Coordinates of C-alpha atoms in Angstrom, one line a residue:
X1 CA 7.3 20.0 6.9
X2 CA 5.0 17.1 5.4
X3 CA 7.2 14.8 7.7
X4 CA 5.4 16.0 10.7
X5 CA 2.0 16.7 9.3
X6 CA -0.3 14.0 10.7
X7 CA -3.9 14.3 9.5
X8 CA -5.2 11.0 10.5
X9 CA -4.2 8.4 13.2
X10 CA -4.6 4.5 12.3
X11 CA -7.3 2.6 13.2
X12 CA -6.2 0.3 16.1
X13 CA -7.9 -2.7 14.7
X14 CA -6.2 -1.5 11.2
X15 CA -3.1 -1.7 13.4
X16 CA -3.6 -5.1 14.6
X17 CA -4.4 -6.4 11.1
X18 CA -1.6 -4.9 9.8
X19 CA 1.1 -6.5 12.6
X20 CA -0.5 -9.6 11.5
X21 CA -0.2 -9.1 8.0
X22 CA 3.3 -8.6 8.2
X23 CA 4.2 -12.0 9.6
X24 CA 2.0 -14.0 7.5
X25 CA 3.4 -17.1 6.3
X26 CA 1.5 -17.9 3.1
X27 CA 3.6 -17.4 -0.2
X28 CA 0.8 -15.8 -2.6
X29 CA 0.2 -12.4 -3.2
X30 CA -1.4 -10.3 -1.1
X31 CA -2.7 -7.4 -0.7
X32 CA -4.6 -4.5 2.1
X33 CA -6.1 -1.5 0.8
X34 CA -6.7 1.4 3.2
X35 CA -8.9 4.1 2.8
X36 CA -9.1 7.5 5.3
X37 CA -12.6 7.8 7.0
X38 CA -12.8 11.7 6.5
X39 CA -15.7 12.0 9.5
X40 CA -13.3 10.0 12.1
X41 CA -9.9 11.4 10.6
X42 CA -8.9 7.6 10.8
X43 CA -7.1 5.4 8.2
X44 CA -9.5 2.5 7.9
X45 CA -9.0 -1.0 6.0
X46 CA -11.1 -1.0 3.1
X47 CA -10.3 -4.3 1.6
X48 CA -8.3 -7.5 1.8
X49 CA -7.0 -9.7 -1.0
X50 CA -5.4 -13.1 -1.0
X51 CA -3.6 -14.2 -4.6
X52 CA -3.9 -11.2 -6.0
X53 CA -1.8 -9.9 -8.8
X54 CA -0.5 -6.3 -9.4
X55 CA -3.0 -6.2 -12.6
X56 CA -5.9 -7.6 -10.4
X57 CA -4.8 -5.0 -7.7
X58 CA -5.2 -2.2 -10.0
X59 CA -8.8 -2.7 -10.7
X60 CA -9.5 -2.9 -7.3
X61 CA -8.3 1.0 -6.7
X62 CA -10.6 3.8 -7.7
X63 CA -9.1 5.9 -10.5
X64 CA -10.6 9.5 -8.7
X65 CA -9.6 8.7 -5.1
X66 CA -6.3 7.9 -3.3
X67 CA -5.9 4.6 -1.0
X68 CA -3.0 3.4 0.5
X69 CA -2.1 -0.6 -0.3
X70 CA 0.0 -2.9 1.7
X71 CA 1.2 -5.6 -0.7
X72 CA 2.8 -8.8 -0.1
X73 CA 4.5 -9.8 -3.8
X74 CA 6.1 -13.0 -4.6
X75 CA 9.2 -11.4 -6.1
X76 CA 11.8 -14.1 -8.1
X77 CA 15.4 -12.4 -7.6
X78 CA 17.9 -12.4 -11.0
X79 CA 19.9 -15.2 -9.0
X80 CA 16.5 -17.3 -8.9
X81 CA 16.2 -16.8 -5.0
X82 CA 12.6 -15.7 -3.7
X83 CA 11.4 -13.2 -1.3
X84 CA 8.2 -11.9 -0.5
X85 CA 8.7 -8.1 0.3
X86 CA 5.9 -5.9 2.0
X87 CA 5.8 -2.8 0.0
X88 CA 3.7 0.4 0.4
X89 CA 1.9 1.5 -2.4
X90 CA 0.3 5.0 -2.3
X91 CA -2.1 5.8 -4.9
X92 CA -2.8 8.9 -5.4
X93 CA -4.5 9.9 -8.8
X94 CA -3.8 12.7 -10.5
X95 CA -7.5 14.7 -10.5
X96 CA -8.8 13.9 -7.5
X97 CA -9.7 16.5 -4.9
X98 CA -6.9 18.6 -3.5
X99 CA -8.2 18.3 0.2
X100 CA -8.6 14.2 -0.4
X101 CA -4.9 14.5 -1.2
X102 CA -3.9 16.7 1.4
X103 CA -5.3 14.3 3.7
X104 CA -3.7 11.3 2.5
X105 CA -0.3 12.8 1.7
X106 CA -0.4 14.1 5.6
X107 CA -1.3 10.6 6.8
X108 CA 0.7 8.8 4.8
X109 CA 4.4 8.7 6.7
X110 CA 2.2 7.8 9.9
X111 CA 0.7 4.8 8.2
X112 CA 4.6 3.9 6.8
X113 CA 5.6 3.8 10.1
X114 CA 2.8 2.3 12.0
X115 CA 3.4 -0.7 9.5
X116 CA 7.3 -0.5 9.8
X117 CA 7.6 -0.4 5.9
X118 CA 10.6 0.3 4.0
X119 CA 9.7 -0.3 0.5
X120 CA 7.3 2.9 -0.2
X121 CA 6.0 4.0 -4.0
X122 CA 3.7 6.3 -5.1
X123 CA 1.4 5.8 -8.1
X124 CA -0.2 9.0 -10.1
X125 CA -2.3 6.5 -11.7
X126 CA -3.6 3.0 -11.5
X127 CA -2.2 2.2 -15.2
X128 CA 0.8 2.4 -13.4
X129 CA 0.5 -0.5 -11.3
X130 CA 1.8 -3.5 -13.1
X131 CA 4.0 -6.6 -12.5
X132 CA 7.0 -4.7 -14.5
X133 CA 6.6 -1.6 -12.9
X134 CA 6.9 -3.5 -9.3
X135 CA 9.6 -5.4 -10.3
X136 CA 11.3 -2.6 -11.4
X137 CA 11.1 -0.7 -8.3
X138 CA 12.0 -4.3 -6.1
X139 CA 15.2 -4.2 -8.2
X140 CA 16.7 -1.3 -6.3
X141 CA 16.2 -3.5 -2.9
X142 CA 18.9 -6.3 -3.5

């Protein structure tokens, strides 16, 4: 049911920013934080960060409001190879308003498809967002 539920469209400017972000050449960690603009019923850019660790990113997320994050992360594999996966992180903290949670949950799939991402993760508290957590999640993608 929730696969077909679309609550919010993706802002055209944000679509373009995500497309450029996908093909970025830099090798540092970077993030785009997005939120739902309730009045416009649209997913919009909230903030962008360069050279940001998972721990620093965690402090930028509100503790009581959902957010979407696209995170470019420098991942060193066990065999020494380095890759730069794009991760979609849906921060949906326990205790936020049900209507807000519904808007975000209903908009998530459209945003993931728009950004063409396959590594999709969810956190229920911002404290979950750590380097160890991200590396564990990424270890499933060889």
